[in-house]
CSV table of C-alpha atoms and ligand atoms in Angstrom, one decimal:
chain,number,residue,atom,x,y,z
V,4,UNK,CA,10.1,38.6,-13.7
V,5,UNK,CA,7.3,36.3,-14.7
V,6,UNK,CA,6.2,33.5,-12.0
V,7,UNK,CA,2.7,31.2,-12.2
V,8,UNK,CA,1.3,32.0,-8.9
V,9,UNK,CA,-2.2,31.3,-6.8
V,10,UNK,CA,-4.6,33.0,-5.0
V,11,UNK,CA,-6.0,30.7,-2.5
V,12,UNK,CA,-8.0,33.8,-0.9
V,13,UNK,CA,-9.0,34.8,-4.2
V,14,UNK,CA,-9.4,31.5,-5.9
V,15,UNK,CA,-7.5,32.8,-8.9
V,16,UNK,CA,-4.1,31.2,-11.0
V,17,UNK,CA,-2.4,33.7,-13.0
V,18,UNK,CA,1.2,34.4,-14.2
V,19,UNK,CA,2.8,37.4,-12.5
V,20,UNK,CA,5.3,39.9,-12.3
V,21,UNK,CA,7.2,38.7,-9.4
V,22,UNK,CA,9.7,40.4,-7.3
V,23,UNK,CA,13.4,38.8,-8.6
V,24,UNK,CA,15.0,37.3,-5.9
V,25,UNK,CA,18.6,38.8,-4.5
V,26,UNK,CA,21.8,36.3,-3.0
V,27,UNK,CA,20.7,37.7,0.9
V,28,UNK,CA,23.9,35.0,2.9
V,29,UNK,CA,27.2,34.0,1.4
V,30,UNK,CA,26.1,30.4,1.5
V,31,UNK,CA,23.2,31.0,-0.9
V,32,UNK,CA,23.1,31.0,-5.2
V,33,UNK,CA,20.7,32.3,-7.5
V,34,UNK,CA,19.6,30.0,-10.2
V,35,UNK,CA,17.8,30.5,-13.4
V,36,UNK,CA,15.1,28.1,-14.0
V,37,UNK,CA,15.3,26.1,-16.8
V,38,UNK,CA,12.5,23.9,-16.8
V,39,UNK,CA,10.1,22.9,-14.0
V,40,UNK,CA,7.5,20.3,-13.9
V,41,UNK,CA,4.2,19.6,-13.3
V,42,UNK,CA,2.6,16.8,-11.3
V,43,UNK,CA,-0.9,16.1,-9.5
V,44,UNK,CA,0.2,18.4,-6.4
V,45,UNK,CA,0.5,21.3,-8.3
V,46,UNK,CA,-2.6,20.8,-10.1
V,47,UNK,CA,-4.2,20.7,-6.6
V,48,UNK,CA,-3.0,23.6,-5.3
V,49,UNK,CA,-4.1,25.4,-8.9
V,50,UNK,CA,-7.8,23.6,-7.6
V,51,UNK,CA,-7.3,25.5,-4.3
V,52,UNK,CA,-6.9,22.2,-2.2
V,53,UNK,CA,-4.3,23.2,-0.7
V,54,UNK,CA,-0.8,25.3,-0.9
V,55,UNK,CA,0.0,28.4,1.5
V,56,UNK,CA,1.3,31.4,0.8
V,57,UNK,CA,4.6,32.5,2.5
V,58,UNK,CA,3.7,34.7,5.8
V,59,UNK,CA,2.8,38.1,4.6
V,60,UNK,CA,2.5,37.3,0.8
V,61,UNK,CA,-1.4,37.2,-0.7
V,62,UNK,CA,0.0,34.6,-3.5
V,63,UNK,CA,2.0,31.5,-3.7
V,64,UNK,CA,4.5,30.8,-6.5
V,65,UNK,CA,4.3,27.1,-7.2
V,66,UNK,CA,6.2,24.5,-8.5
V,67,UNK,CA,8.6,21.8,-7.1
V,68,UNK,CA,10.3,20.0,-9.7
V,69,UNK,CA,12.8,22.0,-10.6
V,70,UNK,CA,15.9,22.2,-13.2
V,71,UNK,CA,17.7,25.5,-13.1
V,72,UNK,CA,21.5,26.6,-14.0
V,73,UNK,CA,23.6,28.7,-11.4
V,74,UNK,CA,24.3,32.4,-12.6
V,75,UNK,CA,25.5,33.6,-9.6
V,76,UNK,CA,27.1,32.2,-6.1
V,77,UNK,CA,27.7,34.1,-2.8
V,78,UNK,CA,31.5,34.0,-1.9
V,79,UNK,CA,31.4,31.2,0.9
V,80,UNK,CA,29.3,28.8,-1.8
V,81,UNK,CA,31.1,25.7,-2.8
V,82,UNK,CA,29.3,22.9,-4.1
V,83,UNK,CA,27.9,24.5,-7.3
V,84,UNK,CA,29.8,27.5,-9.8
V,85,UNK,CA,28.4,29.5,-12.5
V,86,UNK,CA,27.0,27.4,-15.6
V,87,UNK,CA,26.5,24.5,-13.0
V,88,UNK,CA,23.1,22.4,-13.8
V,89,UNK,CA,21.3,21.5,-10.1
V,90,UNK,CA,18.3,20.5,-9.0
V,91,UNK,CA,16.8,22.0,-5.7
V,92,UNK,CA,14.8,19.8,-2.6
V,93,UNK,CA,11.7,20.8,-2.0
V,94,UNK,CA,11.0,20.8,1.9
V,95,UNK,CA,12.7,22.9,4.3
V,96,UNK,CA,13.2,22.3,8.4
V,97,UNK,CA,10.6,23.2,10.8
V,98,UNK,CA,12.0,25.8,13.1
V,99,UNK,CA,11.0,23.5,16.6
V,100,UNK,CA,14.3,22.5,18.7
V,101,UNK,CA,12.6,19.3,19.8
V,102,UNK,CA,12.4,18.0,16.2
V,103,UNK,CA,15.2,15.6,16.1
V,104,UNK,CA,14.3,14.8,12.5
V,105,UNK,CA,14.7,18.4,11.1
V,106,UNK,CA,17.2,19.4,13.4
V,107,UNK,CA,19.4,16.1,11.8
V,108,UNK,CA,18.6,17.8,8.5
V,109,UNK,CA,16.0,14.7,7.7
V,110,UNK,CA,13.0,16.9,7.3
V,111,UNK,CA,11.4,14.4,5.1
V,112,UNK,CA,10.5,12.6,8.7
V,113,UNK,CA,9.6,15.8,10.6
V,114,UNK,CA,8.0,14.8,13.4
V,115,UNK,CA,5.9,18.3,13.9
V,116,UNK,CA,4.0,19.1,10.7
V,117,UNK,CA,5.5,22.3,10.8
V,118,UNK,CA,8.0,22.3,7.7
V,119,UNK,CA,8.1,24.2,5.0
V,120,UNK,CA,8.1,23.5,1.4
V,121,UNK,CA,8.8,25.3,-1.7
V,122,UNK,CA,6.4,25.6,-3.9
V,123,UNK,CA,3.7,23.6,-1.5
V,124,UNK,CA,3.6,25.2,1.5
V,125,UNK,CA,4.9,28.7,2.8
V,126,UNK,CA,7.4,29.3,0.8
V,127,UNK,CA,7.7,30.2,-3.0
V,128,UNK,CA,8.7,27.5,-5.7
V,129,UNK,CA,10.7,27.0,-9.1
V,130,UNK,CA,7.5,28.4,-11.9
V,131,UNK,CA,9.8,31.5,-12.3
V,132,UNK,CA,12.9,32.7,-14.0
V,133,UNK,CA,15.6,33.3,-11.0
V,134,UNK,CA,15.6,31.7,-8.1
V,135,UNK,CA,17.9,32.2,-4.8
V,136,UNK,CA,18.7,29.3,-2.7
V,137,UNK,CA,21.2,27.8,-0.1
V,138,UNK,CA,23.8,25.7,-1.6
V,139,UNK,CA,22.6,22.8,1.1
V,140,UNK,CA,19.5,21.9,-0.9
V,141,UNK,CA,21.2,22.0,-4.4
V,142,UNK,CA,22.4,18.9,-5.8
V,143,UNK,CA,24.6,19.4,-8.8
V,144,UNK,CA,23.6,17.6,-12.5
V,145,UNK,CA,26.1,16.6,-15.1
V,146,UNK,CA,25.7,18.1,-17.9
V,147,UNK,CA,24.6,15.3,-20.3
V,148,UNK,CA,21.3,14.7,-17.9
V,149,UNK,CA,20.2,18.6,-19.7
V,150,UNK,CA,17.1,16.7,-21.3
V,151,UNK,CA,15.7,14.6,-18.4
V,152,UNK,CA,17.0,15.8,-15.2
V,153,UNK,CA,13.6,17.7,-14.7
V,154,UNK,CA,12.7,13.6,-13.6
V,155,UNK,CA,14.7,14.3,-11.3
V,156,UNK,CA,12.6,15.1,-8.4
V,157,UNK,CA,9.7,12.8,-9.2
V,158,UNK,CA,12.4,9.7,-9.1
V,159,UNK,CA,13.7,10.6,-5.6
V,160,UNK,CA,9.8,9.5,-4.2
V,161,UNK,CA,11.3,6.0,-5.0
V,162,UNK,CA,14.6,6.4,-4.3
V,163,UNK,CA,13.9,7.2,-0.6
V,164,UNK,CA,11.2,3.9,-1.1
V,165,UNK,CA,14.0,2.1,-1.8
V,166,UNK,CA,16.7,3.6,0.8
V,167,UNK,CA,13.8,2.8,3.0
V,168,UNK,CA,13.2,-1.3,1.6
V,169,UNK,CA,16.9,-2.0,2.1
V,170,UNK,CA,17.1,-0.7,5.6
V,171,UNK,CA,13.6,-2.8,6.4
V,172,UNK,CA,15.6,-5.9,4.7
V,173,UNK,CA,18.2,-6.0,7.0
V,174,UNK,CA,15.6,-8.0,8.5
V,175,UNK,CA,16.5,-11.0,6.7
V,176,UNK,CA,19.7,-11.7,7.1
V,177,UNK,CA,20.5,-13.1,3.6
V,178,UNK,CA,19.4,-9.5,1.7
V,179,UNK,CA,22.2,-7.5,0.1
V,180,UNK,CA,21.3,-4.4,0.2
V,181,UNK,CA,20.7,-2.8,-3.2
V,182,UNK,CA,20.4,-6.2,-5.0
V,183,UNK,CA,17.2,-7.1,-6.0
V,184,UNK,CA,17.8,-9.7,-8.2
V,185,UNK,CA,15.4,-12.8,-7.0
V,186,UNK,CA,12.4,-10.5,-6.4
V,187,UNK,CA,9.4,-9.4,-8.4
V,188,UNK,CA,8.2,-6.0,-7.6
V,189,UNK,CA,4.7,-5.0,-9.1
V,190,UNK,CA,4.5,-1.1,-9.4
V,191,UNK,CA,1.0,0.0,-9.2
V,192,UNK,CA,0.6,2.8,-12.1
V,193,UNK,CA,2.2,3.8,-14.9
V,194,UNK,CA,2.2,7.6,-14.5
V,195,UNK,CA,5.5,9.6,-14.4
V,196,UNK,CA,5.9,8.3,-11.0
V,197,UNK,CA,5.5,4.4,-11.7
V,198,UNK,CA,7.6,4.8,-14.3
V,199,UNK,CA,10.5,6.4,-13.2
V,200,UNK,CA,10.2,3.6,-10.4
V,201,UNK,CA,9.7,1.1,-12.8
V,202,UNK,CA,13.3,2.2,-13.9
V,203,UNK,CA,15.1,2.3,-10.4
V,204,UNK,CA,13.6,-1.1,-9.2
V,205,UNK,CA,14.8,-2.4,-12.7
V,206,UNK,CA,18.3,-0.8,-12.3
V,207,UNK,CA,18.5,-2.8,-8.3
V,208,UNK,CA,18.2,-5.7,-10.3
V,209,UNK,CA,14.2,-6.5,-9.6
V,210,UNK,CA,11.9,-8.5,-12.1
V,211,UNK,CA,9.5,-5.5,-12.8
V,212,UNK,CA,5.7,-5.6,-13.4
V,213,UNK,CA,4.0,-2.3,-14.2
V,214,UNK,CA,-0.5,-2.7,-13.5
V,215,UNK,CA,-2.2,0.0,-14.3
V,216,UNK,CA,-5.6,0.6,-15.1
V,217,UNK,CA,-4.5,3.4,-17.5
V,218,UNK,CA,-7.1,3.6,-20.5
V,219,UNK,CA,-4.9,4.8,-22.9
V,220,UNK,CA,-2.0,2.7,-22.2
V,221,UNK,CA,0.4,2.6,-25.7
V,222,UNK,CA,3.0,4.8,-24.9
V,223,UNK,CA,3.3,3.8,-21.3
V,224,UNK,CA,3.2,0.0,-22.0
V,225,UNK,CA,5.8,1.1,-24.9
V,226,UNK,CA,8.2,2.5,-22.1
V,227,UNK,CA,7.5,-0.3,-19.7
V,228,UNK,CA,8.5,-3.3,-22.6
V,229,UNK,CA,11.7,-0.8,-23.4
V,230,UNK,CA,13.1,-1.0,-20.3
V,231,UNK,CA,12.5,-5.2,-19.9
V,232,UNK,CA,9.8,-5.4,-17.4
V,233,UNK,CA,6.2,-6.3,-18.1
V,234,UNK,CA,3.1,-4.6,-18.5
V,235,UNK,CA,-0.3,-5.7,-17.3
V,236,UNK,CA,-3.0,-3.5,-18.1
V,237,UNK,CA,-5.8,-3.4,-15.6
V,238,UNK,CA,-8.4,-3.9,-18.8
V,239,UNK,CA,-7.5,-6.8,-19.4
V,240,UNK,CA,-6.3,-8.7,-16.0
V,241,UNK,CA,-8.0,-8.3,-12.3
V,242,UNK,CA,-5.9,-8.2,-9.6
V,243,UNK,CA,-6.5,-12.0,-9.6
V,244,UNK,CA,-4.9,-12.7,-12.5
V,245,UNK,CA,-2.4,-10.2,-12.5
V,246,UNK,CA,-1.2,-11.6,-9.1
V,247,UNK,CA,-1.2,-15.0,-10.6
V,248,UNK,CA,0.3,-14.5,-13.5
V,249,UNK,CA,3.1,-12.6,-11.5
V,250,UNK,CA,3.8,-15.1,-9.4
V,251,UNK,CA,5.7,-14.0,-6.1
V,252,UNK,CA,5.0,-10.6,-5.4
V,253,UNK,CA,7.7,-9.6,-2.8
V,254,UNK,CA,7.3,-5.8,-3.4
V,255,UNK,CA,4.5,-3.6,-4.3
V,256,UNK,CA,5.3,-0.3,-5.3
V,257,UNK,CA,2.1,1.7,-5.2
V,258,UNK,CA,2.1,5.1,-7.7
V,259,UNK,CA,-1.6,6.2,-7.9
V,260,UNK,CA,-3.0,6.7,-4.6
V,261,UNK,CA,-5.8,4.6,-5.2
V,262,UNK,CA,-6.7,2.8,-1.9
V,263,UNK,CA,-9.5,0.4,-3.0
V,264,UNK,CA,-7.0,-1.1,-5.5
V,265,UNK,CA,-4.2,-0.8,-3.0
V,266,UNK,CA,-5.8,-2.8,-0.5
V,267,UNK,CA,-6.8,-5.5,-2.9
V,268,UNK,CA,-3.3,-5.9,-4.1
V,269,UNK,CA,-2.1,-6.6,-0.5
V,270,UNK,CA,-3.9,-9.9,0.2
V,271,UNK,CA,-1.0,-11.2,-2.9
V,272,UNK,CA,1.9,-10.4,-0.9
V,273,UNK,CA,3.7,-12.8,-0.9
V,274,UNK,CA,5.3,-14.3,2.4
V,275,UNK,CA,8.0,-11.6,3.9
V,276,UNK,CA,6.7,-9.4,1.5
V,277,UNK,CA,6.6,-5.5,1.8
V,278,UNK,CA,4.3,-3.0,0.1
V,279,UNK,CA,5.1,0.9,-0.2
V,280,UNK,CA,2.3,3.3,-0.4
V,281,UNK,CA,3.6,6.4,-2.1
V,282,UNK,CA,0.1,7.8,-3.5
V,283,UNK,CA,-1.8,10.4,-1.5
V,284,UNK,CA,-5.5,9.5,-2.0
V,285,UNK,CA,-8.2,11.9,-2.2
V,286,UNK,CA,-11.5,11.7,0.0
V,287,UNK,CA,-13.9,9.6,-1.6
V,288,UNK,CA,-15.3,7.9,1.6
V,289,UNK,CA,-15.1,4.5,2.9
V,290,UNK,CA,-14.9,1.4,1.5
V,291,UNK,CA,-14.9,-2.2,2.5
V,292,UNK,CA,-11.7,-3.8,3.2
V,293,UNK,CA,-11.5,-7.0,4.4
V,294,UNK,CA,-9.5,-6.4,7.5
V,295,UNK,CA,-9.5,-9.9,9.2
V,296,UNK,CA,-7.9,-11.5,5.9
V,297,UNK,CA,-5.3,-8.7,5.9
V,298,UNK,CA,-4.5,-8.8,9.2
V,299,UNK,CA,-4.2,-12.6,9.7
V,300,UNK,CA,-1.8,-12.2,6.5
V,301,UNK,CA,0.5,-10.0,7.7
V,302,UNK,CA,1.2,-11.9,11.0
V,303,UNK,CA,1.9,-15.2,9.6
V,304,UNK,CA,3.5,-14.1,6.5
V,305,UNK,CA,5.7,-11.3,8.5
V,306,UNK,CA,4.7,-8.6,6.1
V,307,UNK,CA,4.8,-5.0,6.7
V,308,UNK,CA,3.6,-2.1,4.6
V,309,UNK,CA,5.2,1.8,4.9
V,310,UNK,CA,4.4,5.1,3.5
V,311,UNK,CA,6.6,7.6,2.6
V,312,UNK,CA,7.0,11.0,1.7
V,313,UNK,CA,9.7,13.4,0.3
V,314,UNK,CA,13.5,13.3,-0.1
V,315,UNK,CA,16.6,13.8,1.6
V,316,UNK,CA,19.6,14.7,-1.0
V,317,UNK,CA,21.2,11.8,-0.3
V,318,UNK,CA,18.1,10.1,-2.3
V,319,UNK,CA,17.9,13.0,-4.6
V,320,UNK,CA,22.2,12.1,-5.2
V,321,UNK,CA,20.8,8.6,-5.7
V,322,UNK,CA,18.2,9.4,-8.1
V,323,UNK,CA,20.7,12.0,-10.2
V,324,UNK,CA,23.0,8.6,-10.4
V,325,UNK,CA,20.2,6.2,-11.9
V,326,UNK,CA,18.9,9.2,-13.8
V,327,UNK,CA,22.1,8.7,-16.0
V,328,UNK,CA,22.0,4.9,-16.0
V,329,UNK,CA,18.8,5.1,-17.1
V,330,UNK,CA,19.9,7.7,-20.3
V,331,UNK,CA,22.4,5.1,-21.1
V,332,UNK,CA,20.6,1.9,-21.1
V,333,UNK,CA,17.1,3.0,-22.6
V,334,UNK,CA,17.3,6.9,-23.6
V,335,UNK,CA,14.4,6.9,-26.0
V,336,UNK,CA,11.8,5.3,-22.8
V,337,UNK,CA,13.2,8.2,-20.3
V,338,UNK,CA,12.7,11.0,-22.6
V,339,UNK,CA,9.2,9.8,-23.7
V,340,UNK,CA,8.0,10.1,-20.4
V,341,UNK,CA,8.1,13.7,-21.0
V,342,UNK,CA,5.4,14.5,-23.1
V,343,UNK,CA,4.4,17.9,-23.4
V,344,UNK,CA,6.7,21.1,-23.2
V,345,UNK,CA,4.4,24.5,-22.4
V,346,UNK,CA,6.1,28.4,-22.0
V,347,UNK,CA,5.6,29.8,-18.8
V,348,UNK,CA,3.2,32.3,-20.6
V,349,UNK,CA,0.8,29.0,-21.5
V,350,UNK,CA,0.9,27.3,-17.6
V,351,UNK,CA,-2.4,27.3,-16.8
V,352,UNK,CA,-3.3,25.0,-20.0
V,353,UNK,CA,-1.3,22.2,-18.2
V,354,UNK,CA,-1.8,22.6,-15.2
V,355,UNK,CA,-5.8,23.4,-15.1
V,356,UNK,CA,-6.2,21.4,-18.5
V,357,UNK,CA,-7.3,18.3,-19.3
V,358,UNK,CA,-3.9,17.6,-21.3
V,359,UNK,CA,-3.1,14.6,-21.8
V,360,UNK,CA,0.2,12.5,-21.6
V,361,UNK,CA,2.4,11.3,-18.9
V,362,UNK,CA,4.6,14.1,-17.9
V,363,UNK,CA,3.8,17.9,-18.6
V,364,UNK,CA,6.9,20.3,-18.0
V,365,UNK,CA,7.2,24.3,-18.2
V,366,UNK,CA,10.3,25.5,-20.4
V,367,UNK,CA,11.3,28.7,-18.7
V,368,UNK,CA,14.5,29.4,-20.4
V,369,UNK,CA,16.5,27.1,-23.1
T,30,LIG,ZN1,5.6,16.7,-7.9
T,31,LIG,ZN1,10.5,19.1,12.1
């Protein structure tokens, strides 16, 4: 079967013939990929930044945002059946018994380094028509979500964010968690991430502003005014006068990995305020913060700002239930995020290309 797969060694992206996959443990179910998409990780792995090859393989099959359909289940399998929709996690446990994290199945804090992840990091991921998997990291999709639910993945980045914010909250004893009405977020970025968090801080009942410094900025600002937040492009405003003509900034949600504007957005928190970095910069070499300022802020104003990183599937549950709030209440702005559907056969134009749009997905079967 075909499977889009790299050649760190080699330096070479090609699509394959790959071995299929076989149900190996009564707890596992093969899946046939339906669509898969692509984000910045996977175009850095296709650059040969990183990804690893499963032990003893030369080439690793990428790809992490997955939508498949079940075709087959082994006999002890019982959240999913034939003609099922699911969407799979992406890391897997690292195999050390001092690991509370993984060994409490919350990989996505592993405390080692050593996990796996599908697609990333030494083990094969969803770029190929069948794949076999444990039932434990597949989390069922109605039906109706057919069209979107390749969002899926990509949304659960801010629903563990915001499983995250409303444990932190509990800080201040007059938060209910999972009601954000009362406080202004302002999401840093309108790519597919930024969006699709856009929409979940807009469902918990946040006032939403979207900055991005986006050149081309229609379609997204389109979205963003569809779903009732606002939209401040970068062009246009500094930070200055995007912070001012927020107002209160209680929550930054940051979606590009941009550090320099990152850091300059901090010094608007407002008091209490809490700012989640969810970009992974790349390496462009130091710049000037000014520490002192930031510092002295985040004492007297109690602030605190977090990183995080991957899902558990109770966040990927969470973002499969917003997923369908968000078809009902705007379904034109969710499926306009998706703006480009490629065969498997034409990967490599997306993912090495200078494509444009917000979200790029592979159709491997219909
Ligand atoms: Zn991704
Ligand atoms: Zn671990």
């Amino acid at each position: 079967m075909r499977a889009v797969a790299v050649y760190p060694e080699k330096r070479q992206v090609s699509v394959i013939d790959h071995p299929e996959p076989k149900i190996e443990s009564p707890s596992q179910a093969k899946i046939r990929m339906l669509e898969v998409g692509i984000c910045g990780t996977d175009k850095e792995i296709v650059a040969f930044e990183y990804g690893t090859p499963p032990e003893g393989s030369e080439y690793l099959v990428i790809g992490h945002e997955s939508l498949g359909e079940i075709v087959e289940v082994g006999p002890e399998v019982k959240k999913v059946k034939r003609g099922d929709l699911v969407v799979a996690t992406v890391r897997r446990p690292c195999p050390h018994p001092e690991c509370v994290a993984c060994r409490a199945g919350r990989q996505d804090f592993c405390y080692t380094g050593d996990f796996f992840e599908r697609g990333i990091k030494q083990r094969h991921g969803y770029m190929t028509e069948l794949v076999v998997e444990d039932e434990q990291y597949l989390n069922p999709v109605p039906s109706g979500l057919r069209d979107v639910a390749v969002l899926v993945e990509p949304l659960t980045i801010a629903e563990k964010a915001l499983a995250q914010f409303w444990d932190i909250q509990t800080r201040l004893p007059w938060t209910t968690p999972g009601v954000g009405k009362g406080h202004h977020v302002v999401v840093l970025g309108a790519g597919p991430v930024g969006l699709l968090g856009a929409m979940a801080f807009k469902v918990a009942g946040f006032e939403v502003t979207v900055y991005s410094r986006s050149t081309s900025h229609e379609e997204k600002d389109d979205i963003v005014t569809a779903i009732g937040a606002n939209y401040i492009a970068a062009e246009t405003h500094d930070v200055e006068q995007m912070a001012k003509s927020v107002g209160r900034i209680d929550v930054v949600y940051e979606a590009v990995g941009a550090s320099s504007l990152a850091f300059e957005v901090v010094k608007h928190l407002s008091p209490n305020g809490v700012f989640i970095f969810t970009g992974v910069p790349g390496r462009k070499g130091p710049i000037e913060v000014d520490t002192d300022f930031i510092m002295r802020d985040m004492v007297l104003n109690n602030q605190l700002i977090y990183g995080t990183v991957n899902a558990p599937p109770a966040s990927f549950a969470a973002a499969i239930r917003d997923m369908g709030v968000f078809v009902d209440r705007w379904p034109d702005a969710v499926k306009s995020i998706i703006t480009g559907r490629y065969p498997i056969d034409k990967a490599l134009e997306p993912l090495t290309g200078k494509t444009g749009g917000i979200k790029n997905i592979l159709t491997i079967a219909q």
